[in-house]
């Protein structure tokens, strides 16, 4: 999503919308507002590419003026897609959905699960009651900020890059109560510290990298990685250059190895970022390239299985809300 990533390269440029993927499930990210000409360095919300899309596609009027309505619309589209898929796509909202998906996949390996995420809690429109509405729409992972500072939190790519505001802290508490994961991808350094200081549930980074291998504004220090693991959370390693400092599968594998060595494979996952705006070296159908690269680095098959999906499955199975009211962690 940085300027450099828009250059044409002889690498795979993906178009589907999934932002982080394993073999059987993917986080499907909604983006209610995206600045035009955004960069990794400094952005505001003074321009908006999504408004142009909304206008051209003649979205409902509410979705032209309300970011929460946009999130609702994008969620509804996924639910609609799932309902027309003859069972091929299942929207994962509860821990029981994960168990059922895994059982059904024994007979039909083509089934996939998708869980809804939002990049940037400006989707709340500054209204606290919208946290519950987003939950009802099916969102289960929310990043406090995306490419610009908002009323909840500063962004790693914002202007002031402040920490959580009081409104932000209130929303984070409510997200935790509901069982929505807090996603620190794109968060400012101050927000990462603030969230980790108050977290009572696992915190995730859906798509990022490790500073020990690649030191950029989108990667995490060793202390941050350890603190996320301590919450029980998972860090997804993204595939693009600003997270891996390279353009090949090997840099992704080396980033994953660094994370495994530091915090253990059960806290590491694939964070691809197949969002259509970044350049990545392979498509998910070619995931075997990454498996091969990890094996060549002498990473055990057990650890590779964790990174390839089991870490995420365990997290969702244990920490998504239950359909059964009052159920405790399984
Ligand atoms: Zn992102």
mmCIF file of N, CA and C and ligand atoms in Angstrom, residues 1 31 119 146 186 207 218 273, ligand 1:
data_model
loop_
_atom_site.group_PDB
_atom_site.id
_atom_site.type_symbol
_atom_site.label_atom_id
_atom_site.label_comp_id
_atom_site.label_asym_id
_atom_site.label_seq_id
_atom_site.Cartn_x
_atom_site.Cartn_y
_atom_site.Cartn_z
ATOM 1 N N UNK A 1 0.807 -1.197 0.000
ATOM 2 C CA UNK A 1 0.000 0.000 0.000
ATOM 3 C C UNK A 1 0.849 1.258 0.000
ATOM 4 N N UNK A 31 -12.830 -1.928 4.424
ATOM 5 C CA UNK A 31 -12.127 -0.647 4.541
ATOM 6 C C UNK A 31 -13.098 0.465 4.236
ATOM 7 N N UNK A 119 -10.363 -2.592 8.904
ATOM 8 C CA UNK A 119 -9.128 -1.834 9.070
ATOM 9 C C UNK A 119 -9.506 -0.390 9.364
ATOM 10 N N UNK A 146 -6.240 2.807 10.731
ATOM 11 C CA UNK A 146 -5.691 2.273 9.483
ATOM 12 C C UNK A 146 -4.599 3.222 9.015
ATOM 13 N N UNK A 186 -1.024 -1.600 11.558
ATOM 14 C CA UNK A 186 -1.223 -0.179 11.233
ATOM 15 C C UNK A 186 -1.322 0.738 12.458
ATOM 16 N N UNK A 207 -1.579 -8.591 9.859
ATOM 17 C CA UNK A 207 -0.600 -8.577 8.776
ATOM 18 C C UNK A 207 0.487 -7.573 9.134
ATOM 19 N N UNK A 218 6.055 -0.788 9.603
ATOM 20 C CA UNK A 218 4.989 -1.813 9.635
ATOM 21 C C UNK A 218 5.421 -3.089 10.357
ATOM 22 N N UNK A 273 -1.965 -10.499 3.233
ATOM 23 C CA UNK A 273 -2.430 -9.205 2.749
ATOM 24 C C UNK A 273 -2.732 -9.237 1.261
HETATM 25 ZN ZN1 LIG B 1 -3.540 -3.315 6.038
#
